[in-house]
mmCIF file of C-alpha atoms and ligand atoms in Angstrom:
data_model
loop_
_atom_site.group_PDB
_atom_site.id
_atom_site.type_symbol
_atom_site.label_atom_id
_atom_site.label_comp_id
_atom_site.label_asym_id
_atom_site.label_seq_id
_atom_site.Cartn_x
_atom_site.Cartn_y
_atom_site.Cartn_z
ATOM 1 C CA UNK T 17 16.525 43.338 -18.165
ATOM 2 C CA UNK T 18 18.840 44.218 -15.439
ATOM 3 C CA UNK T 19 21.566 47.428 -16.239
ATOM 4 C CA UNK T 20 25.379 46.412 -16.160
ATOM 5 C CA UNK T 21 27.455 48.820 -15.744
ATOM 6 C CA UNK T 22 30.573 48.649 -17.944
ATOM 7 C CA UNK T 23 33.613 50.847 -17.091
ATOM 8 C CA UNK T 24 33.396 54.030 -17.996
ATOM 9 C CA UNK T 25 29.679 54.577 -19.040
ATOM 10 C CA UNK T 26 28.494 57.386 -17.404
ATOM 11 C CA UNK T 27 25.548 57.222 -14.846
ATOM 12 C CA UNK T 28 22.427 59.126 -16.423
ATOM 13 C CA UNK T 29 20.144 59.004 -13.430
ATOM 14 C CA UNK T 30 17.790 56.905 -16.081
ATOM 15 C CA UNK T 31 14.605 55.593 -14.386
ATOM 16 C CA UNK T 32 14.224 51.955 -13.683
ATOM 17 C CA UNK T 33 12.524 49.715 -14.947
ATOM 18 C CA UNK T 34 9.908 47.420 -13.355
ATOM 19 C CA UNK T 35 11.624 44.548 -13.404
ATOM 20 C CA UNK T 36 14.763 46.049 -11.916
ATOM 21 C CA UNK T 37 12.710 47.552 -9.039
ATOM 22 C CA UNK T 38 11.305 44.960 -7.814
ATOM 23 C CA UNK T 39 13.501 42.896 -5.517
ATOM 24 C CA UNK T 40 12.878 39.635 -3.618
ATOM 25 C CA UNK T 41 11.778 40.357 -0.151
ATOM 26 C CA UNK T 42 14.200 39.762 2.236
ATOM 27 C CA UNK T 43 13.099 37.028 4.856
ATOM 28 C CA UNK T 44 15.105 37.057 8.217
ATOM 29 C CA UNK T 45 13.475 33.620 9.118
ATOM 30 C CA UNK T 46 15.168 31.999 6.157
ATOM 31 C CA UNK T 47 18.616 33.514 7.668
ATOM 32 C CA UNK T 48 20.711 31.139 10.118
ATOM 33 C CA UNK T 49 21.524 32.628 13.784
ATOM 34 C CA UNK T 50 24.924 33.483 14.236
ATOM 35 C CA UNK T 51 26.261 31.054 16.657
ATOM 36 C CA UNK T 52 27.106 32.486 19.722
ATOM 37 C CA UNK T 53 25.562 35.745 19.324
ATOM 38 C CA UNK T 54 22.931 37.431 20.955
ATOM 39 C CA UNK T 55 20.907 40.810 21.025
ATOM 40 C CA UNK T 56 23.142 43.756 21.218
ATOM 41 C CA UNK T 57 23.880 45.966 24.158
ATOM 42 C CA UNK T 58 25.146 49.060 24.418
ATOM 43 C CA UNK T 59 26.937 50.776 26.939
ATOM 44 C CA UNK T 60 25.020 52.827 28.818
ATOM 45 C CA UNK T 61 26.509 56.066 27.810
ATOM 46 C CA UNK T 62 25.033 55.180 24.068
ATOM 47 C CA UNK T 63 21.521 54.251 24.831
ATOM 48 C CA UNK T 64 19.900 56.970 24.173
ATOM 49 C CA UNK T 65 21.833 59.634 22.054
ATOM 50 C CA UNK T 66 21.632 57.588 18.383
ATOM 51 C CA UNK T 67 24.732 57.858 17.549
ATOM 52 C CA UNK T 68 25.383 54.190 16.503
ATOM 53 C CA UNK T 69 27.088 53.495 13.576
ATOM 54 C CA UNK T 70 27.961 49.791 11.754
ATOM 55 C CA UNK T 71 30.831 49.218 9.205
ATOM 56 C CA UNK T 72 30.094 45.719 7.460
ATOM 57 C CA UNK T 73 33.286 43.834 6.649
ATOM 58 C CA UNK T 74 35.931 45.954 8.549
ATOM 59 C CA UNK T 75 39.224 43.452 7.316
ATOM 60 C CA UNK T 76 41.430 43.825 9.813
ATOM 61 C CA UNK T 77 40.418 46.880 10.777
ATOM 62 C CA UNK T 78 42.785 49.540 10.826
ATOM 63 C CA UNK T 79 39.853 52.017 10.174
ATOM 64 C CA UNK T 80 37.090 51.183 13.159
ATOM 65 C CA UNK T 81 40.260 51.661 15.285
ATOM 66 C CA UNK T 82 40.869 54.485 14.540
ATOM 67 C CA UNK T 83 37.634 56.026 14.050
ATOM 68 C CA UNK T 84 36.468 54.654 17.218
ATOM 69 C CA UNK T 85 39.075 56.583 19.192
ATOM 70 C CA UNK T 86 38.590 59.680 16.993
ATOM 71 C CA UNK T 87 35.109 59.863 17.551
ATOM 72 C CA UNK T 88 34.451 58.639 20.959
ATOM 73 C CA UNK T 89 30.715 59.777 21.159
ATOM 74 C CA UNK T 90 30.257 57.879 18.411
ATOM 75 C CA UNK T 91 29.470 53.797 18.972
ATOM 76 C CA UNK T 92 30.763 51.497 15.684
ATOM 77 C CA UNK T 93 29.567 48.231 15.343
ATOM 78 C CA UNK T 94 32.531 46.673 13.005
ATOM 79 C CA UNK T 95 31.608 43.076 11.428
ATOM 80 C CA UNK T 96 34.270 41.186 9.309
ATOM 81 C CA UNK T 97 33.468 37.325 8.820
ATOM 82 C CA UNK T 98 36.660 36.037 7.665
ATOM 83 C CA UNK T 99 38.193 34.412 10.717
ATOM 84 C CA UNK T 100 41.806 35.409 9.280
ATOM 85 C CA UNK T 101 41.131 38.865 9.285
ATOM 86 C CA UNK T 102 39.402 39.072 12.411
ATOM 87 C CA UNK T 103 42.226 37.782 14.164
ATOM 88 C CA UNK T 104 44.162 40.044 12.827
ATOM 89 C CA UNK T 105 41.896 42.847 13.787
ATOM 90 C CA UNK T 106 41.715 41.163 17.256
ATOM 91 C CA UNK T 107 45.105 41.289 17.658
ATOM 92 C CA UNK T 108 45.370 44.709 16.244
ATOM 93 C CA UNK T 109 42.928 45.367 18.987
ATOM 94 C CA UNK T 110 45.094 43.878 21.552
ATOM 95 C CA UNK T 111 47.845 46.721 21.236
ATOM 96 C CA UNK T 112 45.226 49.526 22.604
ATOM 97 C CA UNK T 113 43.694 49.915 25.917
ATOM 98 C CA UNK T 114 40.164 48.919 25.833
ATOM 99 C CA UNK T 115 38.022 51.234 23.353
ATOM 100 C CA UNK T 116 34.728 51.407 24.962
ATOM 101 C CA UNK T 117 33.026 52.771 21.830
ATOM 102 C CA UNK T 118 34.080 50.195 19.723
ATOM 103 C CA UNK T 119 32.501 46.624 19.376
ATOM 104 C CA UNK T 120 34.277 44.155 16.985
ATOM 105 C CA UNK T 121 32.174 41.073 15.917
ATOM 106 C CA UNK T 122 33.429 38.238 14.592
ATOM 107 C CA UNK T 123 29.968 37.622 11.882
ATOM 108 C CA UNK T 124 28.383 37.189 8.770
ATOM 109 C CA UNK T 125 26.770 41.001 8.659
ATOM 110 C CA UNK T 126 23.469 39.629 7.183
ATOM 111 C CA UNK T 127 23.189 36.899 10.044
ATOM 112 C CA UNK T 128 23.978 39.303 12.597
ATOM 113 C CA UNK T 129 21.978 42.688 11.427
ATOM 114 C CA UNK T 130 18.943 40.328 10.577
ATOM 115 C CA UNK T 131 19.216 38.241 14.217
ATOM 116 C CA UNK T 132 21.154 40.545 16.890
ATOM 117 C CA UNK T 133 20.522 44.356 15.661
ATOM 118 C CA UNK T 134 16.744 44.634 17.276
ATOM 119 C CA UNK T 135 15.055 47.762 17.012
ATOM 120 C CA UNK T 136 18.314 49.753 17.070
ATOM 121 C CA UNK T 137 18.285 52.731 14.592
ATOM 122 C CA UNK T 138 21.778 53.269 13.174
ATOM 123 C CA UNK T 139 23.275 56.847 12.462
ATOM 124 C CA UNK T 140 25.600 55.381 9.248
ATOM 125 C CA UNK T 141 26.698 52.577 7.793
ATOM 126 C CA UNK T 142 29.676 52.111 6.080
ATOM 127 C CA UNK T 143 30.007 49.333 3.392
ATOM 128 C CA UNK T 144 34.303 50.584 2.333
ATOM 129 C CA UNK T 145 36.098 48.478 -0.707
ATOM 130 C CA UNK T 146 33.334 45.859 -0.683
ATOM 131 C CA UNK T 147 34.452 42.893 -3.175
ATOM 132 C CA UNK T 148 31.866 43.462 -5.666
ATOM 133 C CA UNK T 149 31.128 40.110 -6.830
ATOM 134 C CA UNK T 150 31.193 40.889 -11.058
ATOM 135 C CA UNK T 151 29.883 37.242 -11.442
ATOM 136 C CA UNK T 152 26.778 37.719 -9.282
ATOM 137 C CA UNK T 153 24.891 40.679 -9.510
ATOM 138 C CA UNK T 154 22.659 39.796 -6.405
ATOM 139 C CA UNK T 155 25.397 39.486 -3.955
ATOM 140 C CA UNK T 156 26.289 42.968 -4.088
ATOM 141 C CA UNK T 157 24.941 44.790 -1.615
ATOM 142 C CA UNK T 158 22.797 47.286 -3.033
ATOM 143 C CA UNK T 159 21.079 44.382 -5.081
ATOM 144 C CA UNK T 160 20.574 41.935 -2.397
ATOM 145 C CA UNK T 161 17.051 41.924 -0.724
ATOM 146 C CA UNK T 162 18.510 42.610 2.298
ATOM 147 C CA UNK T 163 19.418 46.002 1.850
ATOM 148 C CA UNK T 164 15.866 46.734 2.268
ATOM 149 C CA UNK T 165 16.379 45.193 6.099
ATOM 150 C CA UNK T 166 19.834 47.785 6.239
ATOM 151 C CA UNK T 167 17.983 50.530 5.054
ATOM 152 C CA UNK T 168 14.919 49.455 7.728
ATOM 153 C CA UNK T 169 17.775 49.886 10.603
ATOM 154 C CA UNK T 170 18.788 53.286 9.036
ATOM 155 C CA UNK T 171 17.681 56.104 12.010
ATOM 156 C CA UNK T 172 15.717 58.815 9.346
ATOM 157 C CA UNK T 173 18.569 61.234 9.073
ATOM 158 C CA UNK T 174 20.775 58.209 8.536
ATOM 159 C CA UNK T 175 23.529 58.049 5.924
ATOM 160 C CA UNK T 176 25.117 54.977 3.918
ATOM 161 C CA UNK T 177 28.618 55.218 2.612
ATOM 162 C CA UNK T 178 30.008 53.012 -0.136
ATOM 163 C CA UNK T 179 33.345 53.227 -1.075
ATOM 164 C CA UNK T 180 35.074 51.092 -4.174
ATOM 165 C CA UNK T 181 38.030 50.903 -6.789
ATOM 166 C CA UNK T 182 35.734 50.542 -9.635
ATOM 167 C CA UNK T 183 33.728 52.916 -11.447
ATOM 168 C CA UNK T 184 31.072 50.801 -12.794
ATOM 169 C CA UNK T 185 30.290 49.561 -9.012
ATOM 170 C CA UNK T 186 29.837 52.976 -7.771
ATOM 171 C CA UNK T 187 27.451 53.886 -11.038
ATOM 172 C CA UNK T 188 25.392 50.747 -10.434
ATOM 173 C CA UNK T 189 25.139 51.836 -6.319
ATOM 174 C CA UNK T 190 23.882 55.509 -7.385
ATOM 175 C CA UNK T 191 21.474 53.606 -10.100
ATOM 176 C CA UNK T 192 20.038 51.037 -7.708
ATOM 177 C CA UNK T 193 20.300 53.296 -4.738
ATOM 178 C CA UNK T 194 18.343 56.168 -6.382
ATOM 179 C CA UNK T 195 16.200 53.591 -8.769
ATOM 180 C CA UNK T 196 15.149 50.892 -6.223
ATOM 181 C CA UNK T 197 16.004 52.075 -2.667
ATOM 182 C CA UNK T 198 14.641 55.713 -3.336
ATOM 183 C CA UNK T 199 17.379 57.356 -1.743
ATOM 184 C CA UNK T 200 19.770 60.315 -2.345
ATOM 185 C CA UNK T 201 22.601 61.371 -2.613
ATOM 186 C CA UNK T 202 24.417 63.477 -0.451
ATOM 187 C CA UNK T 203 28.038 63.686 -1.213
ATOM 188 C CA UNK T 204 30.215 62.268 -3.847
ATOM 189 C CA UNK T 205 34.274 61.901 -4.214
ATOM 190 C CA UNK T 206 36.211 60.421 -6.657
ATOM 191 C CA UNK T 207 40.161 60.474 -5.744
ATOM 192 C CA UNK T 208 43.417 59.272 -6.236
ATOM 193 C CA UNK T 209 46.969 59.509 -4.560
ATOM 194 C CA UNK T 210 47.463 62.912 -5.332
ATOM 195 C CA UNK T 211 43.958 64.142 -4.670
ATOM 196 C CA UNK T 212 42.515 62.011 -1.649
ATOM 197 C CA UNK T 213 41.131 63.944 1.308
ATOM 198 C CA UNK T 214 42.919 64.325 4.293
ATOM 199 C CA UNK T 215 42.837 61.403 6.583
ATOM 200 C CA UNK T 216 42.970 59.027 3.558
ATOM 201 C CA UNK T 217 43.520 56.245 2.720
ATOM 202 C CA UNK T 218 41.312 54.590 5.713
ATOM 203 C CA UNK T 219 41.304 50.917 5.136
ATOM 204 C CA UNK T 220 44.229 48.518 4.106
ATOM 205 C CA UNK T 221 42.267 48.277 0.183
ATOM 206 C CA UNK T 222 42.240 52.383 0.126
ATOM 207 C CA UNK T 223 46.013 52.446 1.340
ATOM 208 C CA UNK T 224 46.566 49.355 -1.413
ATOM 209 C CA UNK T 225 44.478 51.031 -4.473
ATOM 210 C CA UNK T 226 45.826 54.589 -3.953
ATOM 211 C CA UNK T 227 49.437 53.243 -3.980
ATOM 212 C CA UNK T 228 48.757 50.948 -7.303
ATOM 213 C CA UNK T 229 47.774 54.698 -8.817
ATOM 214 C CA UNK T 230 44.097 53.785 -8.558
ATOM 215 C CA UNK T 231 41.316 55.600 -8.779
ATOM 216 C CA UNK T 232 38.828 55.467 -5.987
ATOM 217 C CA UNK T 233 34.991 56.310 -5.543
ATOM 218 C CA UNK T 234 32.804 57.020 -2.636
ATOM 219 C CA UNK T 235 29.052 58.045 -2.503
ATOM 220 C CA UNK T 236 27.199 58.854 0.652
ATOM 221 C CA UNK T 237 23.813 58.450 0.526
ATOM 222 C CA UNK T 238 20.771 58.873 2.427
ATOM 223 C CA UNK T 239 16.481 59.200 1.759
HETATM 224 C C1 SAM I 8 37.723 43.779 -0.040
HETATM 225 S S1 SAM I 8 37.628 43.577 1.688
HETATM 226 C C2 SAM I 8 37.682 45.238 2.316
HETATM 227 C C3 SAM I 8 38.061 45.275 3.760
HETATM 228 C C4 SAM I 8 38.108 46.681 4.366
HETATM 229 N N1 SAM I 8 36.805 47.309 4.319
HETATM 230 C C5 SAM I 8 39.124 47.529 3.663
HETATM 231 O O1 SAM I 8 38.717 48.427 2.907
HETATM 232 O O2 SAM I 8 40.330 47.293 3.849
HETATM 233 C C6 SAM I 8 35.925 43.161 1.933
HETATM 234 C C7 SAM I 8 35.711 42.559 3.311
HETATM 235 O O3 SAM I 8 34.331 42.337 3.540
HETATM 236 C C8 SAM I 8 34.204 41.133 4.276
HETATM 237 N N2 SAM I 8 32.823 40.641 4.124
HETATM 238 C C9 SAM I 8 32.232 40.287 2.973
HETATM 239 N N3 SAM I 8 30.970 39.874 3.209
HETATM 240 C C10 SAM I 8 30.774 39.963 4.551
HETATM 241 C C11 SAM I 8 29.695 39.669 5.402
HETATM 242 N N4 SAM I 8 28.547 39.160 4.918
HETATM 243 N N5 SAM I 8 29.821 39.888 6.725
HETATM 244 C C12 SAM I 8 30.987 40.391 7.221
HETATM 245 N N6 SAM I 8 32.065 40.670 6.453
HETATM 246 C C13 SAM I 8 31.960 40.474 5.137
HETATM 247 C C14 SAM I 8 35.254 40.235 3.665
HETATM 248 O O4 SAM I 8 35.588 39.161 4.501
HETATM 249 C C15 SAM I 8 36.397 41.224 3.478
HETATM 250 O O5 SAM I 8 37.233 41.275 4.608
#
């Protein structure tokens, strides 16, 4: 029997069961191109030093902006798939001069990781204010077979960082990410207006769920 998480209930580190551990294998073939993509390339000046990061659905990206010009040794790979909020990113991008450590994809994250990614090794991945899909347990992230194909592309010292308004969502990350995936974690924050770290809110949902008076929980993990 799978583990739901109800709000409030406090994450025990409890092993998994059999049944929960053992996820569908995740099959790239089965996975459609996406149209118009092909293999990555980086810019010289990142081929070799690792530092490649990838933040899967970005909105409108307010935050690969400005991390991109924050940390400019660092390459992001942002992916949002709506074509609304791309455009919106797009046009946000428009109001900069070029950002040459930044590359914004119009995708569906799974289509392109699984097709276009290659054998590049990715420093972090950031998965912020993901909607977490109450309905359908294995379309969250953590509990999609696909993970296992993220956490292929993760370089060894590699970190993931999930951030989301909702406490049982961040329990049932730690669960599955300690219980399934085997990994670790390496940092933890729980914040609201009052308490958020500097530099926060990041993302049009932080800015959104720290002004409501929300709560908000982030958990960087890595093997
Ligand atoms: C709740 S929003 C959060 C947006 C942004 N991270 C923020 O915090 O403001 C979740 C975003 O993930 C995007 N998304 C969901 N699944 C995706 C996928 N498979 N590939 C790319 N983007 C995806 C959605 O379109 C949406 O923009």
């Amino acid at each position: 029997m799978c583990l739901v998480y109800q709000a409030g209930e406090t994450f025990s580190g409890q092993e998994m069961n059999s049944q929960e551990k053992t996820a569908r294998k995740f099959r790239s073939e089965l996975v459609p191109r996406p149209r118009g993509a092909g293999p990555l390339i980086l810019p010289p000046g990142f081929r070799s030093n690792g530092q490649v990061e990838l933040e899967i659905g970005c909105g409108v990206g307010m935050r690969p902006i400005r991390y991109a010009l924050a940390q400019p040794e660092r390459y992001l790979i942002a992916i949002e798939h709506t074509r609304q909020r791309f455009a919106k990113f797009r046009s946000r991008l428009d109001h900069h001069p070029p950002i040459p450590n930044l590359l914004p994809l119009h995708a569906d994250a799974v289509e392109w990781v699984a097709h276009c990614l290659g054998n590049q090794k990715l420093s972090r991945i950031w998965i912020l204010y993901p909607n977490p899909n109450p309905k359908a347990a294995s379309k969250r992230w953590i509990r999609m077979p696909f993970f296992q194909c993220l956490l292929e592309s993760l370089a060894p010292e590699g970190e993931i960082v999930f951030s989301t308004n909702e406490e049982w969502y961040i329990r049932e990350v730690k669960h599955h990410a300690i219980g399934q995936w085997g990994l670790s974690i390496v940092n933890e924050l729980a914040f609201d207006g009052a308490t958020a770290p500097a530099g926060y809110p990041r993302t049009h949902f932080e800015k959104k769920y720290l002004e409501r008076g929300q709560r908000c929980f982030e958990v960087t993990l890595s093997r």
